[in-house]
Structure formats: C-alpha cells, structure tokens
Amino acid sequence: MSPTFRALRNPNYRLFLVGSVVSNTGTWLQRTAQDWLVLKPLHGGGTDLGVVTALQFLPVLLLTPYAGVIADRFSKRRMLQLTQLSMATVSLMLGVLALSGQAQIWMVYVLSFMFGVGAAFDVPARQSFVSEMVGPDDLTNAVGLNSAAFNTARIIGPALAGLLIAVFGGGATATGIVILLNAVSYLAVIVQLQRMNTSLLRIIPGRIRGRGALMEGVRYVRTQPKMLFVLVLVFFAGTFGMNFQLTSSLMATQVFGKGAGEFGLLGSTLAVGSLAGALMAARRASIPLRLLAFAATGFGVAEIIAGSLPSYVAFAVFSPIIGFCTITLLNSSNATIQLTSEPAMRGRSMALYMTVVQGGTPIGAPIIGWVGQAWGPRWTLWVGGSMVLLGVVLAIALLVRLRGGLSSVLTPLKPAGSLVDRVWDDQAVARVRK
C-alpha cells in the first residue's frame, strides 16, 4: 500500500474516515451558511461576525481542558457519539429558526455558544481517539489523512453552500436549508462509530483517580520543551491568523463586492492548498522542529501578501498557499504532541493543545473583527500575519532558552518518509483474526 494511505489498513480507521468526510462536509456547509446569515439576511457587520466566531470557540477555551480529563477516563468512542448528537441538535435548532424566518442575531449568538460546548468535548476525544485506532507507526499518517478528509470536505462544503444559498434565493430560508443538511450529516459519524470492532482498539487503561488530574496534565506539558514550542506557535497562529471565516467573508463582500457563490468559493480555494499539505504530511515519517517554524513563517508572510492583493481573482488564486502553510503547521503540531505524549496523558495533552489552537479565537476574532470594521478588511490579514510572525520569534526564543542553544533547537529537515509497504491489515488486526 502507498505510504500516503497506510493507516487505511485498519478497518476501524476506514470507518472513521468515511464518517468524518460526510460530517465535515456538513460542518463547512453550516459555517458558510451561518456567516452569510449574519452578514446578509440579518444585516450584521465584521464585529457581529467576530462575536459569533468568538462565542463558538469560547467553550473550547473554558471547557476543553476538563474534557481532556474525561477523554482520558471514559470511552472516547462513546464520548464522540454523544458530542456528535449534541451538535446535531444545535444545528437542527438553528436551521429551523433560519428556515422559518425567525432567526435574530442574538439567537445565533446563543446557539453558537451551545454548539461550541459540544465541540469543546468533541475535540480532545476525537484527536486522541486516533491513537486508539492506529499504532504509533501509522499515527502521523492517520493525522495527515484526517486533515486530508477535513480539507476535502472544505473544498466541497463552502462552494456547495454558496451554490445552494444562491439557488434558494440567498435569504434566511436558503441558509436554513443548508444548516439542516449539516444536522443530518452528524449521523454518519454516529453510525460509523457504532459499527467499529472494539477488539481492535488500542485502549490504554486510565490511571486518573480523584482530583488533580487537570493540573497533572498541565504540569506534564510544562516539562516538555517540544510541546511548549508547539503551543506558542499555534497560539499565535490560531488566535490571530486562522480567522478565515471572518477575513475571507469581509474580503469577499466588502473589498471585492462579491455574492454568496464567490464567497463560498474562497473557502474551497483555501482548502485546495490545505489538501495538498495534508497529503504531503501523510507521507512524512518524521517531524523536525524546523518544519514547524518554516510552516508558521510561511503562513504569516502569506497572509500579509494576501491582504495586499488587488483583485478577487488574485486573492482566490493565492489562497491555496495560505491553506498549504496552515495545514502543514497544524498537522505537524498535532502529530508532534501525540507522539511526544505518554499514552495515559494523551487526552489531556491534546485537550491543552486544542485549547490553545481554538481557544484563542474568542480573544482574536473580536479583535480582528474590530480591526476590519475600524481600519478595513485588508488590515485583518496584515495584522493577523504579523502576529503569527511574532509568535515564531517568541517560540524559537523559548526553545533556545529551554534547550540551551540554537543548534539544538532547529534539527535538520529530513526527506519525506518512504516506509516499506505492508499488508493491508496491520499487526493488531492480524492478532485478532488469528
């Protein structure tokens, strides 16, 4: 089997990936429709969109560390089924409100926060569940394939959402139809999780007892220089740079004067680069720190360039570069945290990682939204990119201090891995079938 797809040897992971593609497509349908609902039918501005985004990610900041403790203590598979059901319920409520013409800005605020609560518990369980489906040799590949699936959905979802919204008239009713499609899509993950062969899962018995589990995870991460380097990088990227819902919508509607179709297309063009980066990450056998620093630097520079482009076409053509750099940084960071963590600490380590990646959005989104409204949409990209570059400098400085020298920090970049092809099923599958 090609090294790019080696994690697919595991039947549980194949089920998970198929369900994820369907559900992620629905997620991008809703994200695009929700942004359009706020900006057009409800006549909101950049600040309103920033508040919606912040409220959706605020629970990640507040609750995800505790969700990591739960993920280390209980069945991740069951936890994922419950979180998918909760998010489906919230999507159903928002879709019905939009479809009936009763939606108001404050309702979108409330439901965005409720959706974020489900996501806060979903994220650490989903991320750490990957290591239960595949072994350490295939973990980096599985993370890359997860990202490839996510970005395949990201290519399809926004463009399809824009098309459907335009076909159904561009009003609140149109957005309601699209959001209801997302509510149905969550069933794909719930059903696929139920179909899994639990005897193939690599479940590590939890050693969490009583209080102090959260602080134990924090103390553990503080002893890992590589993890701290990653967390600083992704904090600045996630907080100030990765506000694509906000920046792309403002650029499309206010700078270039485009409609729903062109707005949705920007999400898809961004995802083209992300998909390419995800597939390259799936082939990678090792993740040197230099790769993370280069990816973050490229991301910051690309955002600054994008903010200066003169036309919609140039912006759309250039956006895959932003997507490529972003996903290279996130995939490499995700795999680094998982591979560095002890199995019994992985849920909490991933919870802290995702808290930093997504939890900074409630801080950054309102700031970037205000920048766009006060100074203009182009400044959202200029400021965001500059803050990402500042994060690179600070992350390298921290690691130099912890490790005692620059030469020990940026390890040589190795070529993409070419692991020997193996049989379709991995060793865990073979043991069960004997």
Short mmCIF file of C-alpha atoms in Angstrom, two decimals:
data_model
loop_
_atom_site.label_atom_id
_atom_site.label_comp_id
_atom_site.label_asym_id
_atom_site.label_seq_id
_atom_site.Cartn_x
_atom_site.Cartn_y
_atom_site.Cartn_z
CA MET A 1 0.00 0.00 0.00
CA SER A 2 1.21 3.53 -0.74
CA PRO A 3 2.82 5.24 2.30
CA THR A 4 0.32 8.06 1.82
CA PHE A 5 -2.60 5.80 2.78
CA ARG A 6 -1.00 3.20 5.05
CA ALA A 7 -3.30 3.95 8.04
CA LEU A 8 -6.23 2.68 5.97
CA ARG A 9 -5.05 -0.86 6.70
CA ASN A 10 -7.02 -0.58 9.91
CA PRO A 11 -10.76 -1.27 9.33
CA ASN A 12 -11.86 0.91 12.27
CA TYR A 13 -9.93 3.85 10.89
CA ARG A 14 -11.50 3.34 7.47
CA LEU A 15 -14.97 3.57 9.04
CA PHE A 16 -13.97 6.67 10.99
CA LEU A 17 -12.56 8.43 7.95
CA VAL A 18 -15.65 7.86 5.81
CA GLY A 19 -17.93 9.21 8.53
CA SER A 20 -15.64 12.19 9.03
CA VAL A 21 -15.76 13.19 5.36
CA VAL A 22 -19.57 13.31 5.42
CA SER A 23 -19.77 15.14 8.75
CA ASN A 24 -17.01 17.62 7.89
CA THR A 25 -18.72 18.48 4.62
CA GLY A 26 -21.84 19.30 6.62
CA THR A 27 -19.79 21.39 9.04
CA TRP A 28 -18.44 23.55 6.21
CA LEU A 29 -21.93 23.88 4.78
CA GLN A 30 -23.10 25.31 8.09
CA ARG A 31 -20.10 27.57 8.65
CA THR A 32 -20.57 29.22 5.28
CA ALA A 33 -24.35 29.48 5.67
CA GLN A 34 -24.08 30.86 9.21
CA ASP A 35 -21.64 33.57 8.14
CA TRP A 36 -23.90 34.51 5.24
CA LEU A 37 -26.92 34.57 7.55
CA VAL A 38 -25.17 37.05 9.86
CA LEU A 39 -23.77 39.30 7.14
CA LYS A 40 -26.70 39.47 4.71
CA PRO A 41 -30.21 38.45 5.92
CA LEU A 42 -29.52 39.71 9.46
CA HIS A 43 -27.51 42.75 8.24
CA GLY A 44 -24.58 42.20 10.60
CA GLY A 45 -21.05 43.52 10.23
CA GLY A 46 -17.50 42.44 10.97
CA THR A 47 -17.94 42.90 14.70
CA ASP A 48 -21.08 40.74 14.75
CA LEU A 49 -19.31 38.01 12.82
CA GLY A 50 -16.36 38.25 15.19
CA VAL A 51 -18.66 37.85 18.21
CA VAL A 52 -20.36 34.79 16.67
CA THR A 53 -16.99 33.20 15.98
CA ALA A 54 -15.75 34.06 19.48
CA LEU A 55 -18.82 32.59 21.17
CA GLN A 56 -18.49 29.41 19.15
CA PHE A 57 -14.92 28.93 20.32
CA LEU A 58 -15.24 30.30 23.87
CA PRO A 59 -16.32 26.92 25.30
CA VAL A 60 -13.16 25.42 23.82
CA LEU A 61 -11.14 27.82 25.93
CA LEU A 62 -13.22 27.22 29.06
CA LEU A 63 -14.10 23.53 28.87
CA THR A 64 -11.67 21.61 26.67
CA PRO A 65 -9.03 21.07 29.41
CA TYR A 66 -11.70 19.39 31.55
CA ALA A 67 -12.95 17.49 28.51
CA GLY A 68 -9.43 16.09 28.14
CA VAL A 69 -9.65 14.64 31.65
CA ILE A 70 -12.95 12.97 30.73
CA ALA A 71 -11.45 11.66 27.48
CA ASP A 72 -8.63 10.00 29.47
CA ARG A 73 -11.11 8.48 31.92
CA PHE A 74 -14.01 7.21 29.78
CA SER A 75 -14.62 5.59 26.40
CA LYS A 76 -13.63 8.02 23.66
CA ARG A 77 -15.87 6.24 21.17
CA ARG A 78 -19.00 6.74 23.30
CA MET A 79 -17.98 10.27 24.13
CA LEU A 80 -17.75 11.08 20.42
CA GLN A 81 -21.21 9.70 19.75
CA LEU A 82 -22.67 11.94 22.45
CA THR A 83 -20.87 15.06 21.24
CA GLN A 84 -21.96 14.44 17.65
CA LEU A 85 -25.56 14.09 18.79
CA SER A 86 -25.38 17.34 20.80
CA MET A 87 -24.00 19.33 17.85
CA ALA A 88 -26.60 17.85 15.54
CA THR A 89 -29.33 19.05 17.90
CA VAL A 90 -27.99 22.61 17.94
CA SER A 91 -27.66 22.66 14.14
CA LEU A 92 -31.25 21.46 13.88
CA MET A 93 -32.43 24.33 16.10
CA LEU A 94 -30.53 26.98 14.11
CA GLY A 95 -31.68 25.54 10.80
CA VAL A 96 -35.34 25.57 11.85
CA LEU A 97 -35.08 29.17 13.09
CA ALA A 98 -33.47 30.34 9.84
CA LEU A 99 -35.91 28.36 7.70
CA SER A 100 -38.90 29.86 9.49
CA GLY A 101 -37.56 33.40 9.15
CA GLN A 102 -37.48 33.88 12.93
CA ALA A 103 -33.69 33.95 13.37
CA GLN A 104 -32.16 37.01 15.03
CA ILE A 105 -28.56 37.93 15.76
CA TRP A 106 -28.86 37.18 19.48
CA MET A 107 -30.22 33.71 18.69
CA VAL A 108 -27.20 32.99 16.52
CA TYR A 109 -25.01 34.13 19.43
CA VAL A 110 -26.68 31.73 21.87
CA LEU A 111 -26.70 28.74 19.54
CA SER A 112 -23.08 29.36 18.50
CA PHE A 113 -22.09 29.12 22.16
CA MET A 114 -24.16 25.93 22.62
CA PHE A 115 -22.54 24.43 19.53
CA GLY A 116 -19.15 25.30 20.95
CA VAL A 117 -19.91 23.39 24.16
CA GLY A 118 -20.39 20.20 22.17
CA ALA A 119 -17.24 20.91 20.14
CA ALA A 120 -15.22 21.50 23.31
CA PHE A 121 -15.85 17.93 24.44
CA ASP A 122 -15.58 16.51 20.93
CA VAL A 123 -12.13 17.86 20.12
CA PRO A 124 -9.88 16.08 22.67
CA ALA A 125 -11.79 12.81 22.33
CA ARG A 126 -11.57 12.94 18.53
CA GLN A 127 -7.89 13.83 18.43
CA SER A 128 -6.75 11.26 21.00
CA PHE A 129 -9.06 8.55 19.61
CA VAL A 130 -6.86 8.36 16.51
CA SER A 131 -4.08 6.73 18.54
CA GLU A 132 -6.55 4.05 19.70
CA MET A 133 -7.44 3.15 16.11
CA VAL A 134 -3.90 3.01 14.70
CA GLY A 135 -0.47 2.19 16.11
CA PRO A 136 2.46 4.59 16.62
CA ASP A 137 3.94 3.73 13.20
CA ASP A 138 0.80 4.94 11.45
CA LEU A 139 -0.14 7.82 13.73
CA THR A 140 1.49 10.59 11.68
CA ASN A 141 -0.10 9.16 8.56
CA ALA A 142 -3.54 8.98 10.20
CA VAL A 143 -3.30 12.61 11.34
CA GLY A 144 -2.44 13.60 7.79
CA LEU A 145 -5.33 11.60 6.34
CA ASN A 146 -7.72 13.12 8.88
CA SER A 147 -6.64 16.51 7.68
CA ALA A 148 -6.95 15.45 4.05
CA ALA A 149 -10.52 14.32 4.72
CA PHE A 150 -11.28 17.57 6.51
CA ASN A 151 -9.94 19.65 3.66
CA THR A 152 -11.64 17.57 1.00
CA ALA A 153 -14.84 18.49 2.80
CA ARG A 154 -13.61 22.07 2.99
CA ILE A 155 -13.25 22.16 -0.79
CA ILE A 156 -16.73 20.78 -1.35
CA GLY A 157 -18.64 22.37 1.55
CA PRO A 158 -18.22 26.15 1.08
CA ALA A 159 -18.67 26.04 -2.69
CA LEU A 160 -21.73 23.80 -2.36
CA ALA A 161 -23.14 26.03 0.38
CA GLY A 162 -22.68 29.14 -1.75
CA LEU A 163 -24.35 27.41 -4.70
CA LEU A 164 -27.31 26.19 -2.62
CA ILE A 165 -27.80 29.57 -0.95
CA ALA A 166 -27.84 31.25 -4.36
CA VAL A 167 -30.22 28.65 -5.82
CA PHE A 168 -32.67 29.03 -2.94
CA GLY A 169 -32.73 32.82 -3.14
CA GLY A 170 -29.90 33.99 -0.88
CA GLY A 171 -32.12 34.77 2.11
CA ALA A 172 -32.57 33.34 5.59
CA THR A 173 -34.65 30.44 4.28
CA ALA A 174 -31.81 29.38 2.00
CA THR A 175 -29.33 29.35 4.86
CA GLY A 176 -31.77 27.31 6.96
CA ILE A 177 -31.90 24.57 4.32
CA VAL A 178 -28.11 24.37 4.20
CA ILE A 179 -27.76 24.27 8.01
CA LEU A 180 -30.32 21.45 8.25
CA LEU A 181 -28.16 19.40 5.88
CA ASN A 182 -25.36 19.69 8.42
CA ALA A 183 -27.65 18.45 11.21
CA VAL A 184 -28.29 15.27 9.22
CA SER A 185 -24.59 14.77 8.39
CA TYR A 186 -23.68 14.03 12.02
CA LEU A 187 -25.48 10.70 11.74
CA ALA A 188 -22.65 9.44 9.53
CA VAL A 189 -20.10 9.61 12.37
CA ILE A 190 -22.51 8.22 14.97
CA VAL A 191 -23.31 5.19 12.81
CA GLN A 192 -19.69 4.52 11.81
CA LEU A 193 -18.53 4.62 15.43
CA GLN A 194 -21.22 2.09 16.30
CA ARG A 195 -20.04 -0.25 13.53
CA MET A 196 -16.45 -0.41 14.81
CA ASN A 197 -14.79 -3.60 16.03
CA THR A 198 -13.89 -2.63 19.60
CA SER A 199 -11.46 -5.55 19.95
CA LEU A 200 -9.13 -3.75 17.53
CA LEU A 201 -8.94 -0.56 19.57
CA ARG A 202 -5.74 0.14 21.48
CA ILE A 203 -7.36 1.32 24.68
CA ILE A 204 -4.91 2.39 27.39
CA PRO A 205 -6.35 1.80 30.89
CA GLY A 206 -6.78 5.18 32.57
CA ARG A 207 -4.85 5.93 35.73
CA ILE A 208 -6.85 9.04 36.68
CA ARG A 209 -8.02 8.89 40.26
CA GLY A 210 -9.73 11.67 42.19
CA ARG A 211 -8.89 15.34 41.91
CA GLY A 212 -5.88 16.99 40.38
CA ALA A 213 -5.99 15.23 37.00
CA LEU A 214 -6.17 18.50 35.07
CA MET A 215 -3.21 20.06 36.87
CA GLU A 216 -1.31 16.82 36.42
CA GLY A 217 -1.71 17.27 32.68
CA VAL A 218 -0.61 20.90 32.83
CA ARG A 219 2.48 20.00 34.88
CA TYR A 220 3.33 17.23 32.45
CA VAL A 221 3.18 19.51 29.40
CA ARG A 222 5.31 22.13 31.18
CA THR A 223 8.15 19.57 31.39
CA GLN A 224 8.17 19.03 27.61
CA PRO A 225 10.14 21.73 25.72
CA LYS A 226 8.99 20.48 22.32
CA MET A 227 5.33 20.73 23.37
CA LEU A 228 5.81 24.26 24.70
CA PHE A 229 7.42 25.30 21.41
CA VAL A 230 4.42 23.92 19.54
CA LEU A 231 1.91 25.59 21.86
CA VAL A 232 3.43 29.06 21.42
CA LEU A 233 3.41 28.69 17.62
CA VAL A 234 -0.19 27.52 17.40
CA PHE A 235 -1.44 30.07 19.93
CA PHE A 236 -0.41 33.00 17.72
CA ALA A 237 -1.50 31.22 14.53
CA GLY A 238 -4.86 30.16 15.96
CA THR A 239 -5.64 33.39 17.79
CA PHE A 240 -4.66 35.99 15.19
CA GLY A 241 -4.04 34.22 11.89
CA MET A 242 -6.65 31.50 11.45
CA ASN A 243 -9.77 33.68 11.39
CA PHE A 244 -10.55 32.62 7.84
CA GLN A 245 -14.33 32.71 8.32
CA LEU A 246 -14.03 36.36 9.22
CA THR A 247 -11.26 37.56 6.92
CA SER A 248 -12.46 35.79 3.77
CA SER A 249 -16.06 36.90 4.23
CA LEU A 250 -15.04 40.53 4.76
CA MET A 251 -12.67 40.50 1.79
CA ALA A 252 -15.27 38.87 -0.48
CA THR A 253 -18.24 41.06 0.44
CA GLN A 254 -16.70 44.43 1.36
CA VAL A 255 -13.46 44.69 -0.62
CA PHE A 256 -14.40 42.81 -3.80
CA GLY A 257 -18.19 43.24 -3.63
CA LYS A 258 -18.99 39.60 -4.38
CA GLY A 259 -22.05 37.45 -3.63
CA ALA A 260 -22.71 34.10 -1.97
CA GLY A 261 -21.21 31.95 -4.74
CA GLU A 262 -17.87 33.79 -4.82
CA PHE A 263 -17.81 33.97 -1.02
CA GLY A 264 -18.23 30.19 -0.74
CA LEU A 265 -15.63 29.58 -3.43
CA LEU A 266 -12.92 31.27 -1.34
CA GLY A 267 -13.31 28.59 1.33
CA SER A 268 -12.82 25.93 -1.32
CA THR A 269 -9.73 27.52 -2.90
CA LEU A 270 -8.16 27.83 0.54
CA ALA A 271 -8.85 24.14 1.11
CA VAL A 272 -7.12 23.12 -2.13
CA GLY A 273 -3.80 24.13 -0.63
CA SER A 274 -4.74 22.57 2.70
CA LEU A 275 -5.50 19.26 1.00
CA ALA A 276 -2.14 19.29 -0.77
CA GLY A 277 -0.40 19.99 2.52
CA ALA A 278 -2.34 17.24 4.28
CA LEU A 279 -1.40 14.63 1.68
CA MET A 280 2.26 15.62 1.93
CA ALA A 281 2.03 15.36 5.72
CA ALA A 282 0.56 11.86 5.40
CA ARG A 283 3.78 10.71 3.68
CA ARG A 284 6.07 12.26 6.26
CA ALA A 285 7.79 9.81 8.64
CA SER A 286 9.49 12.39 10.89
CA ILE A 287 8.61 15.91 12.00
CA PRO A 288 11.63 18.13 12.68
CA LEU A 289 11.09 21.37 14.54
CA ARG A 290 12.47 23.31 11.60
CA LEU A 291 9.43 22.24 9.59
CA LEU A 292 7.05 23.78 12.15
CA ALA A 293 8.99 27.05 12.21
CA PHE A 294 9.11 27.27 8.40
CA ALA A 295 5.39 26.49 8.07
CA ALA A 296 4.41 29.16 10.61
CA THR A 297 6.68 31.73 8.95
CA GLY A 298 5.23 30.93 5.53
CA PHE A 299 1.72 31.26 6.93
CA GLY A 300 2.39 34.70 8.38
CA VAL A 301 4.04 36.01 5.23
CA ALA A 302 1.30 34.57 3.00
CA GLU A 303 -1.43 36.34 4.98
CA ILE A 304 0.34 39.68 4.67
CA ILE A 305 0.69 39.20 0.91
CA ALA A 306 -2.97 38.16 0.59
CA GLY A 307 -4.10 41.35 2.29
CA SER A 308 -2.32 43.36 -0.39
CA LEU A 309 -3.71 41.62 -3.49
CA PRO A 310 -5.66 43.89 -5.85
CA SER A 311 -8.49 41.67 -7.11
CA TYR A 312 -10.81 38.83 -6.17
CA VAL A 313 -9.22 36.54 -8.77
CA ALA A 314 -5.72 37.17 -7.43
CA PHE A 315 -6.95 36.58 -3.87
CA ALA A 316 -8.65 33.32 -4.83
CA VAL A 317 -5.63 32.05 -6.80
CA PHE A 318 -3.22 32.90 -3.96
CA SER A 319 -5.33 31.48 -1.11
CA PRO A 320 -4.17 27.83 -1.58
CA ILE A 321 -0.71 28.93 -0.43
CA ILE A 322 -2.21 30.09 2.87
CA GLY A 323 -4.04 26.78 3.17
CA PHE A 324 -0.88 24.77 2.47
CA CYS A 325 1.17 26.57 5.13
CA THR A 326 -1.64 26.43 7.68
CA ILE A 327 -2.28 22.72 7.41
CA THR A 328 1.42 21.88 7.38
CA LEU A 329 1.77 23.72 10.68
CA LEU A 330 -1.34 22.19 12.26
CA ASN A 331 -0.72 18.60 11.13
CA SER A 332 2.90 18.68 12.22
CA SER A 333 1.94 20.22 15.56
CA ASN A 334 -0.84 17.70 16.16
CA ALA A 335 1.34 14.70 15.42
CA THR A 336 4.22 16.11 17.49
CA ILE A 337 2.00 16.46 20.57
CA GLN A 338 0.55 12.96 20.17
CA LEU A 339 3.89 11.27 19.55
CA THR A 340 5.57 13.12 22.42
CA SER A 341 2.82 12.37 24.96
CA GLU A 342 2.66 9.33 27.19
CA PRO A 343 -0.44 7.26 26.30
CA ALA A 344 -2.10 7.85 29.69
CA MET A 345 -1.62 11.62 29.29
CA ARG A 346 -2.57 11.90 25.63
CA GLY A 347 -6.17 13.02 26.15
CA ARG A 348 -5.14 15.85 28.45
CA SER A 349 -2.17 16.81 26.27
CA MET A 350 -4.37 17.01 23.19
CA ALA A 351 -7.00 18.93 25.17
CA LEU A 352 -4.45 21.56 26.13
CA TYR A 353 -3.19 21.68 22.55
CA MET A 354 -6.68 22.17 21.12
CA THR A 355 -7.48 24.72 23.82
CA VAL A 356 -4.54 26.77 22.63
CA VAL A 357 -5.30 26.29 18.90
CA GLN A 358 -9.00 27.07 19.08
CA GLY A 359 -9.41 28.65 22.49
CA GLY A 360 -7.57 31.79 21.43
CA THR A 361 -10.28 32.53 18.87
CA PRO A 362 -12.59 34.22 21.43
CA ILE A 363 -9.71 36.61 22.03
CA GLY A 364 -8.53 37.07 18.48
CA ALA A 365 -11.78 37.02 16.50
CA PRO A 366 -13.35 40.12 18.14
CA ILE A 367 -10.03 41.95 17.85
CA ILE A 368 -9.61 41.05 14.18
CA GLY A 369 -13.30 41.82 13.56
CA TRP A 370 -12.89 45.25 15.15
CA VAL A 371 -9.73 45.86 13.09
CA GLY A 372 -11.68 45.04 9.93
CA GLN A 373 -14.52 47.37 10.85
CA ALA A 374 -12.31 50.24 12.03
CA TRP A 375 -9.44 50.12 9.55
CA GLY A 376 -10.73 47.97 6.70
CA PRO A 377 -10.76 44.26 5.80
CA ARG A 378 -7.21 44.25 4.42
CA TRP A 379 -5.88 45.09 7.86
CA THR A 380 -7.35 41.86 9.26
CA LEU A 381 -4.81 39.94 7.19
CA TRP A 382 -1.93 42.34 7.70
CA VAL A 383 -2.33 42.36 11.48
CA GLY A 384 -3.01 38.62 11.67
CA GLY A 385 0.05 37.69 9.60
CA SER A 386 2.31 40.00 11.58
CA MET A 387 1.18 38.43 14.87
CA VAL A 388 1.93 34.95 13.52
CA LEU A 389 5.49 36.03 12.68
CA LEU A 390 5.85 37.44 16.20
CA GLY A 391 4.79 34.04 17.53
CA VAL A 392 7.54 32.31 15.54
CA VAL A 393 10.16 34.58 17.09
CA LEU A 394 8.85 34.01 20.61
CA ALA A 395 8.58 30.22 20.17
CA ILE A 396 12.16 29.91 18.94
CA ALA A 397 13.41 32.16 21.74
CA LEU A 398 11.60 30.00 24.33
CA LEU A 399 13.03 26.76 22.96
CA VAL A 400 16.54 28.22 22.74
CA ARG A 401 16.27 29.16 26.41
CA LEU A 402 14.93 25.75 27.46
CA ARG A 403 17.44 23.72 25.46
CA GLY A 404 20.45 25.96 25.76
CA GLY A 405 21.40 26.81 22.20
CA LEU A 406 20.02 27.45 18.72
CA SER A 407 21.83 24.48 17.15
CA SER A 408 19.94 22.05 19.38
CA VAL A 409 16.57 23.58 18.50
CA LEU A 410 16.19 23.52 14.72
CA THR A 411 17.04 19.93 13.80
CA PRO A 412 17.96 19.04 10.22
CA LEU A 413 15.00 18.63 7.90
CA LYS A 414 14.75 15.03 6.72
CA PRO A 415 13.16 13.98 3.44
CA ALA A 416 9.65 12.62 3.37
CA GLY A 417 9.45 9.12 4.70
CA SER A 418 9.08 6.08 2.47
CA LEU A 419 8.05 3.38 4.86
CA VAL A 420 8.08 -0.12 3.43
CA ASP A 421 4.66 -1.13 2.15
CA ARG A 422 2.99 -3.66 4.38
CA VAL A 423 -0.03 -5.92 4.08
CA TRP A 424 -3.49 -4.30 4.09
CA ASP A 425 -4.19 -5.05 7.76
CA ASP A 426 -1.77 -4.05 10.50
CA GLN A 427 -0.48 -6.32 13.25
CA ALA A 428 -3.32 -5.62 15.68
CA VAL A 429 -5.84 -6.72 13.09
CA ALA A 430 -3.83 -9.84 12.33
CA ARG A 431 -3.66 -10.83 16.02
CA VAL A 432 -7.43 -10.57 16.43
CA ARG A 433 -8.12 -12.58 13.30
CA LYS A 434 -5.84 -15.47 14.25
#
